[in-house]
Amino acid sequence: MTQSVLSHPHFISLEGGEGAGKTSAITALRDLLQARGHEVVLTREPGGTPLAERIRELVLNPRDEPLHADTELLLVFAARAQHVRQVIRPALQRGAFVVSDRFTDSSYAYQGAGRGLDARWIAELERQAVGIKPGLTLLLDLDVREGRARAAGRDLWPDRIESEQDDFFERVRQGFRQRAVEEPQRFRLIDASQTPAQVGAAVRDALWQWLETLETLE
Ligand code: Z5A
């Protein structure tokens, strides 16, 4: 039986390419939500539970045997199935906000647009194994070379996905932008080439507007 994928208003994700600045954006979101008295659960993908973090290791470790794109997709969805059931749904059910560093949009961008896997298969996995999506997704959009230069200044050695070439990351970027075009009510596109202070302000503005919208609906 095909399940539907429902968005939850307290579920927020951050997406973007390497070096886009998700780490400080997440801190800005957490601080604003906590200042307004909300419980906040910060999490990430692939990962978010002990088992899913082990799957993350399998996906990113460059020292294992070559990973087929199909295997990569199934691993990120195995991690997500566990993450949703162990962490995300329980937190939302008790009224918390969940802020996730990446979610299913990354699979459409990296495994779909980047690796060339069929988006209909990804959508089927999303329906069958996940069944939930964020109410708000902040896409930190940045030129691929700029993002990679930022990340290169930090990483000692690249993981398996970071070892890909620029054309792969260009497809990923376009994949994210396409998702934002397809779901404009969920996505907010943020220019991540600005200074950290400007990006932080844009992130807080987007969240502020989202909370105002929720208050008028509740
Ligand atoms: N992946 C996948 O393939 N399929 C899936 O379904 C999912 C994930 C869920 C791990 O994700 C990998 O998993 C990811 C996609 C894949 N691979 N890649 N590439 P991750 O989010 O853990 O890895 P990441 O994207 O490589 O994270 P990142 O490089 O750390 O990006 P970030 O968190 O956005 O960057 P940051 O740590 O906040 O900032 C990076 C550096 O830039 C840092 O030194 C900052 O000080 C600097 N920075 C940040 N903002 C600025 C501004 N505004 N100006 C200048 N410098 C800045």
mmCIF file of N, CA and C in Angstrom, residues 117-201:
data_model
loop_
_atom_site.group_PDB
_atom_site.id
_atom_site.type_symbol
_atom_site.label_atom_id
_atom_site.label_comp_id
_atom_site.label_asym_id
_atom_site.label_seq_id
_atom_site.Cartn_x
_atom_site.Cartn_y
_atom_site.Cartn_z
ATOM 1 N N LEU A 117 20.115 8.603 -10.134
ATOM 2 C CA LEU A 117 19.080 7.603 -9.829
ATOM 3 C C LEU A 117 17.694 8.201 -10.074
ATOM 4 N N ASP A 118 16.752 7.309 -10.358
ATOM 5 C CA ASP A 118 15.402 7.722 -10.749
ATOM 6 C C ASP A 118 14.651 8.354 -9.559
ATOM 7 N N ALA A 119 14.192 9.593 -9.744
ATOM 8 C CA ALA A 119 13.479 10.297 -8.665
ATOM 9 C C ALA A 119 12.203 9.558 -8.269
ATOM 10 N N ARG A 120 11.629 8.773 -9.199
ATOM 11 C CA ARG A 120 10.390 8.053 -8.837
ATOM 12 C C ARG A 120 10.683 6.958 -7.815
ATOM 13 N N TRP A 121 11.880 6.357 -7.908
ATOM 14 C CA TRP A 121 12.260 5.339 -6.916
ATOM 15 C C TRP A 121 12.470 6.005 -5.552
ATOM 16 N N ILE A 122 13.121 7.173 -5.570
ATOM 17 C CA ILE A 122 13.360 7.899 -4.312
ATOM 18 C C ILE A 122 12.010 8.282 -3.686
ATOM 19 N N ALA A 123 11.082 8.729 -4.527
ATOM 20 C CA ALA A 123 9.763 9.118 -4.010
ATOM 21 C C ALA A 123 9.037 7.911 -3.406
ATOM 22 N N GLU A 124 9.227 6.764 -4.011
ATOM 23 C CA GLU A 124 8.582 5.548 -3.493
ATOM 24 C C GLU A 124 9.170 5.173 -2.124
ATOM 25 N N LEU A 125 10.501 5.248 -2.020
ATOM 26 C CA LEU A 125 11.133 4.978 -0.719
ATOM 27 C C LEU A 125 10.674 5.992 0.317
ATOM 28 N N GLU A 126 10.556 7.236 -0.104
ATOM 29 C CA GLU A 126 10.107 8.284 0.823
ATOM 30 C C GLU A 126 8.695 7.963 1.342
ATOM 31 N N ARG A 127 7.830 7.528 0.428
ATOM 32 C CA ARG A 127 6.458 7.204 0.853
ATOM 33 C C ARG A 127 6.432 5.982 1.765
ATOM 34 N N GLN A 128 7.169 4.950 1.368
ATOM 35 C CA GLN A 128 7.056 3.675 2.088
ATOM 36 C C GLN A 128 7.834 3.660 3.403
ATOM 37 N N ALA A 129 9.023 4.274 3.416
ATOM 38 C CA ALA A 129 9.906 4.100 4.577
ATOM 39 C C ALA A 129 9.998 5.327 5.468
ATOM 40 N N VAL A 130 9.507 6.468 4.991
ATOM 41 C CA VAL A 130 9.698 7.712 5.753
ATOM 42 C C VAL A 130 8.344 8.325 6.122
ATOM 43 N N GLY A 131 7.561 8.721 5.130
ATOM 44 C CA GLY A 131 6.198 9.182 5.383
ATOM 45 C C GLY A 131 6.062 10.559 5.998
ATOM 46 N N ILE A 132 7.168 11.272 6.161
ATOM 47 C CA ILE A 132 7.099 12.601 6.768
ATOM 48 C C ILE A 132 8.119 13.500 6.090
ATOM 49 N N LYS A 133 7.789 14.790 6.013
ATOM 50 C CA LYS A 133 8.763 15.750 5.506
ATOM 51 C C LYS A 133 8.648 17.037 6.325
ATOM 52 N N PRO A 134 9.667 17.882 6.232
ATOM 53 C CA PRO A 134 9.632 19.109 7.037
ATOM 54 C C PRO A 134 8.519 20.041 6.563
ATOM 55 N N GLY A 135 8.058 20.883 7.502
ATOM 56 C CA GLY A 135 7.146 21.962 7.122
ATOM 57 C C GLY A 135 7.915 23.115 6.506
ATOM 58 N N LEU A 136 9.159 23.275 6.965
ATOM 59 C CA LEU A 136 10.011 24.377 6.494
ATOM 60 C C LEU A 136 11.397 23.830 6.172
ATOM 61 N N THR A 137 11.893 24.169 4.989
ATOM 62 C CA THR A 137 13.246 23.765 4.591
ATOM 63 C C THR A 137 14.019 24.999 4.149
ATOM 64 N N LEU A 138 15.141 25.240 4.817
ATOM 65 C CA LEU A 138 15.994 26.363 4.450
ATOM 66 C C LEU A 138 17.117 25.833 3.569
ATOM 67 N N LEU A 139 17.142 26.309 2.342
ATOM 68 C CA LEU A 139 18.178 25.868 1.397
ATOM 69 C C LEU A 139 19.264 26.939 1.318
ATOM 70 N N LEU A 140 20.440 26.605 1.829
ATOM 71 C CA LEU A 140 21.575 27.538 1.781
ATOM 72 C C LEU A 140 22.275 27.322 0.446
ATOM 73 N N ASP A 141 22.075 28.254 -0.446
ATOM 74 C CA ASP A 141 22.536 28.082 -1.824
ATOM 75 C C ASP A 141 23.861 28.822 -2.030
ATOM 76 N N LEU A 142 24.834 28.088 -2.574
ATOM 77 C CA LEU A 142 26.180 28.660 -2.701
ATOM 78 C C LEU A 142 26.879 28.095 -3.929
ATOM 79 N N ASP A 143 27.665 28.946 -4.576
ATOM 80 C CA ASP A 143 28.508 28.513 -5.680
ATOM 81 C C ASP A 143 29.356 27.305 -5.234
ATOM 82 N N VAL A 144 29.427 26.283 -6.090
ATOM 83 C CA VAL A 144 30.083 25.024 -5.712
ATOM 84 C C VAL A 144 31.551 25.254 -5.329
ATOM 85 N N ARG A 145 32.262 26.028 -6.128
ATOM 86 C CA ARG A 145 33.693 26.207 -5.829
ATOM 87 C C ARG A 145 33.916 26.944 -4.518
ATOM 88 N N GLU A 146 33.049 27.925 -4.276
ATOM 89 C CA GLU A 146 33.197 28.665 -3.026
ATOM 90 C C GLU A 146 32.951 27.745 -1.824
ATOM 91 N N GLY A 147 31.920 26.921 -1.921
ATOM 92 C CA GLY A 147 31.615 25.992 -0.835
ATOM 93 C C GLY A 147 32.743 25.001 -0.610
ATOM 94 N N ARG A 148 33.298 24.506 -1.686
ATOM 95 C CA ARG A 148 34.376 23.513 -1.561
ATOM 96 C C ARG A 148 35.639 24.156 -0.995
ATOM 97 N N ALA A 149 35.882 25.405 -1.360
ATOM 98 C CA ALA A 149 37.055 26.105 -0.823
ATOM 99 C C ALA A 149 36.904 26.295 0.683
ATOM 100 N N ARG A 150 35.689 26.627 1.107
ATOM 101 C CA ARG A 150 35.464 26.785 2.556
ATOM 102 C C ARG A 150 35.715 25.461 3.276
ATOM 103 N N ALA A 151 35.150 24.382 2.724
ATOM 104 C CA ALA A 151 35.264 23.081 3.381
ATOM 105 C C ALA A 151 36.703 22.585 3.366
ATOM 106 N N ALA A 152 37.433 22.899 2.290
ATOM 107 C CA ALA A 152 38.831 22.438 2.185
ATOM 108 C C ALA A 152 39.685 23.039 3.288
ATOM 109 N N GLY A 153 39.332 24.238 3.720
ATOM 110 C CA GLY A 153 40.092 24.876 4.789
ATOM 111 C C GLY A 153 39.880 24.195 6.129
ATOM 112 N N ARG A 154 38.892 23.301 6.187
ATOM 113 C CA ARG A 154 38.541 22.689 7.467
ATOM 114 C C ARG A 154 38.843 21.192 7.512
ATOM 115 N N ASP A 155 38.568 20.472 6.396
ATOM 116 C CA ASP A 155 38.692 19.007 6.405
ATOM 117 C C ASP A 155 40.144 18.571 6.245
ATOM 118 N N LEU A 156 40.551 17.594 7.083
ATOM 119 C CA LEU A 156 41.902 17.053 6.941
ATOM 120 C C LEU A 156 41.967 16.124 5.732
ATOM 121 N N TRP A 157 40.934 15.303 5.569
ATOM 122 C CA TRP A 157 40.854 14.466 4.379
ATOM 123 C C TRP A 157 39.385 14.365 3.975
ATOM 124 N N PRO A 158 39.130 14.310 2.657
ATOM 125 C CA PRO A 158 37.741 14.302 2.200
ATOM 126 C C PRO A 158 37.069 12.947 2.437
ATOM 127 N N ASP A 159 35.760 12.971 2.757
ATOM 128 C CA ASP A 159 35.034 11.705 2.855
ATOM 129 C C ASP A 159 34.666 11.240 1.439
ATOM 130 N N ARG A 160 33.919 10.125 1.352
ATOM 131 C CA ARG A 160 33.681 9.514 0.031
ATOM 132 C C ARG A 160 32.912 10.441 -0.905
ATOM 133 N N ILE A 161 31.948 11.185 -0.351
ATOM 134 C CA ILE A 161 31.166 12.068 -1.228
ATOM 135 C C ILE A 161 31.947 13.347 -1.530
ATOM 136 N N GLU A 162 32.672 13.848 -0.536
ATOM 137 C CA GLU A 162 33.485 15.057 -0.769
ATOM 138 C C GLU A 162 34.568 14.819 -1.823
ATOM 139 N N SER A 163 34.890 13.548 -2.087
ATOM 140 C CA SER A 163 35.925 13.249 -3.083
ATOM 141 C C SER A 163 35.419 13.361 -4.521
ATOM 142 N N GLU A 164 34.110 13.605 -4.687
ATOM 143 C CA GLU A 164 33.559 13.751 -6.047
ATOM 144 C C GLU A 164 34.071 15.038 -6.713
ATOM 145 N N GLN A 165 33.849 15.116 -8.043
ATOM 146 C CA GLN A 165 34.315 16.276 -8.813
ATOM 147 C C GLN A 165 33.274 17.398 -8.805
ATOM 148 N N ASP A 166 33.698 18.589 -9.286
ATOM 149 C CA ASP A 166 32.800 19.751 -9.273
ATOM 150 C C ASP A 166 31.508 19.516 -10.059
ATOM 151 N N ASP A 167 31.572 18.760 -11.181
ATOM 152 C CA ASP A 167 30.338 18.593 -11.976
ATOM 153 C C ASP A 167 29.265 17.833 -11.194
ATOM 154 N N PHE A 168 29.698 16.886 -10.352
ATOM 155 C CA PHE A 168 28.760 16.179 -9.478
ATOM 156 C C PHE A 168 28.076 17.194 -8.547
ATOM 157 N N PHE A 169 28.863 18.048 -7.928
ATOM 158 C CA PHE A 169 28.293 19.013 -6.968
ATOM 159 C C PHE A 169 27.454 20.073 -7.671
ATOM 160 N N GLU A 170 27.764 20.351 -8.940
ATOM 161 C CA GLU A 170 26.924 21.288 -9.702
ATOM 162 C C GLU A 170 25.551 20.664 -9.948
ATOM 163 N N ARG A 171 25.518 19.378 -10.266
ATOM 164 C CA ARG A 171 24.222 18.703 -10.448
ATOM 165 C C ARG A 171 23.443 18.678 -9.128
ATOM 166 N N VAL A 172 24.173 18.436 -8.037
ATOM 167 C CA VAL A 172 23.524 18.430 -6.715
ATOM 168 C C VAL A 172 22.902 19.797 -6.441
ATOM 169 N N ARG A 173 23.665 20.853 -6.714
ATOM 170 C CA ARG A 173 23.130 22.203 -6.463
ATOM 171 C C ARG A 173 21.861 22.452 -7.279
ATOM 172 N N GLN A 174 21.917 22.072 -8.553
ATOM 173 C CA GLN A 174 20.736 22.278 -9.404
ATOM 174 C C GLN A 174 19.571 21.400 -8.930
ATOM 175 N N GLY A 175 19.888 20.213 -8.415
ATOM 176 C CA GLY A 175 18.843 19.340 -7.870
ATOM 177 C C GLY A 175 18.127 19.992 -6.691
ATOM 178 N N PHE A 176 18.893 20.594 -5.804
ATOM 179 C CA PHE A 176 18.280 21.305 -4.673
ATOM 180 C C PHE A 176 17.426 22.472 -5.163
ATOM 181 N N ARG A 177 17.958 23.229 -6.105
ATOM 182 C CA ARG A 177 17.217 24.405 -6.582
ATOM 183 C C ARG A 177 15.906 23.976 -7.256
ATOM 184 N N GLN A 178 15.961 22.844 -7.949
ATOM 185 C CA GLN A 178 14.748 22.321 -8.584
ATOM 186 C C GLN A 178 13.704 21.926 -7.535
ATOM 187 N N ARG A 179 14.160 21.313 -6.459
ATOM 188 C CA ARG A 179 13.238 20.966 -5.361
ATOM 189 C C ARG A 179 12.566 22.228 -4.829
ATOM 190 N N ALA A 180 13.347 23.294 -4.694
ATOM 191 C CA ALA A 180 12.793 24.545 -4.161
ATOM 192 C C ALA A 180 11.750 25.129 -5.110
ATOM 193 N N VAL A 181 11.978 24.972 -6.407
ATOM 194 C CA VAL A 181 11.000 25.465 -7.391
ATOM 195 C C VAL A 181 9.716 24.632 -7.307
ATOM 196 N N GLU A 182 9.889 23.320 -7.104
ATOM 197 C CA GLU A 182 8.713 22.440 -7.080
ATOM 198 C C GLU A 182 7.862 22.618 -5.824
ATOM 199 N N GLU A 183 8.507 23.017 -4.710
ATOM 200 C CA GLU A 183 7.747 23.162 -3.455
ATOM 201 C C GLU A 183 8.016 24.534 -2.829
ATOM 202 N N PRO A 184 7.561 25.600 -3.483
ATOM 203 C CA PRO A 184 7.890 26.947 -2.982
ATOM 204 C C PRO A 184 7.284 27.245 -1.618
ATOM 205 N N GLN A 185 6.200 26.575 -1.261
ATOM 206 C CA GLN A 185 5.596 26.860 0.048
ATOM 207 C C GLN A 185 6.443 26.308 1.190
ATOM 208 N N ARG A 186 7.251 25.284 0.910
ATOM 209 C CA ARG A 186 8.081 24.678 1.969
ATOM 210 C C ARG A 186 9.477 25.278 2.013
ATOM 211 N N PHE A 187 10.037 25.597 0.858
ATOM 212 C CA PHE A 187 11.444 26.032 0.796
ATOM 213 C C PHE A 187 11.606 27.533 0.965
ATOM 214 N N ARG A 188 12.701 27.927 1.618
ATOM 215 C CA ARG A 188 13.184 29.318 1.602
ATOM 216 C C ARG A 188 14.632 29.236 1.087
ATOM 217 N N LEU A 189 14.867 29.942 0.002
ATOM 218 C CA LEU A 189 16.214 29.937 -0.599
ATOM 219 C C LEU A 189 17.021 31.063 0.034
ATOM 220 N N ILE A 190 18.171 30.719 0.585
ATOM 221 C CA ILE A 190 19.001 31.712 1.266
ATOM 222 C C ILE A 190 20.349 31.811 0.564
ATOM 223 N N ASP A 191 20.742 33.041 0.264
ATOM 224 C CA ASP A 191 22.021 33.275 -0.412
ATOM 225 C C ASP A 191 23.156 33.082 0.599
ATOM 226 N N ALA A 192 23.824 31.922 0.500
ATOM 227 C CA ALA A 192 24.846 31.569 1.480
ATOM 228 C C ALA A 192 26.211 32.187 1.167
ATOM 229 N N SER A 193 26.288 33.014 0.118
ATOM 230 C CA SER A 193 27.567 33.669 -0.180
ATOM 231 C C SER A 193 27.748 34.938 0.659
ATOM 232 N N GLN A 194 26.699 35.302 1.392
ATOM 233 C CA GLN A 194 26.797 36.499 2.236
ATOM 234 C C GLN A 194 27.693 36.217 3.456
ATOM 235 N N THR A 195 27.950 37.260 4.238
ATOM 236 C CA THR A 195 28.745 37.065 5.455
ATOM 237 C C THR A 195 27.965 36.176 6.431
ATOM 238 N N PRO A 196 28.680 35.533 7.368
ATOM 239 C CA PRO A 196 27.967 34.709 8.352
ATOM 240 C C PRO A 196 26.871 35.494 9.078
ATOM 241 N N ALA A 197 27.118 36.768 9.375
ATOM 242 C CA ALA A 197 26.097 37.565 10.082
ATOM 243 C C ALA A 197 24.857 37.746 9.199
ATOM 244 N N GLN A 198 25.079 37.981 7.911
ATOM 245 C CA GLN A 198 23.932 38.173 7.002
ATOM 246 C C GLN A 198 23.146 36.870 6.816
ATOM 247 N N VAL A 199 23.882 35.762 6.688
ATOM 248 C CA VAL A 199 23.196 34.467 6.545
ATOM 249 C C VAL A 199 22.384 34.181 7.812
ATOM 250 N N GLY A 200 22.984 34.433 8.975
ATOM 251 C CA GLY A 200 22.281 34.215 10.246
ATOM 252 C C GLY A 200 21.005 35.044 10.301
ATOM 253 N N ALA A 201 21.086 36.302 9.854
ATOM 254 C CA ALA A 201 19.899 37.175 9.883
ATOM 255 C C ALA A 201 18.822 36.638 8.936
#
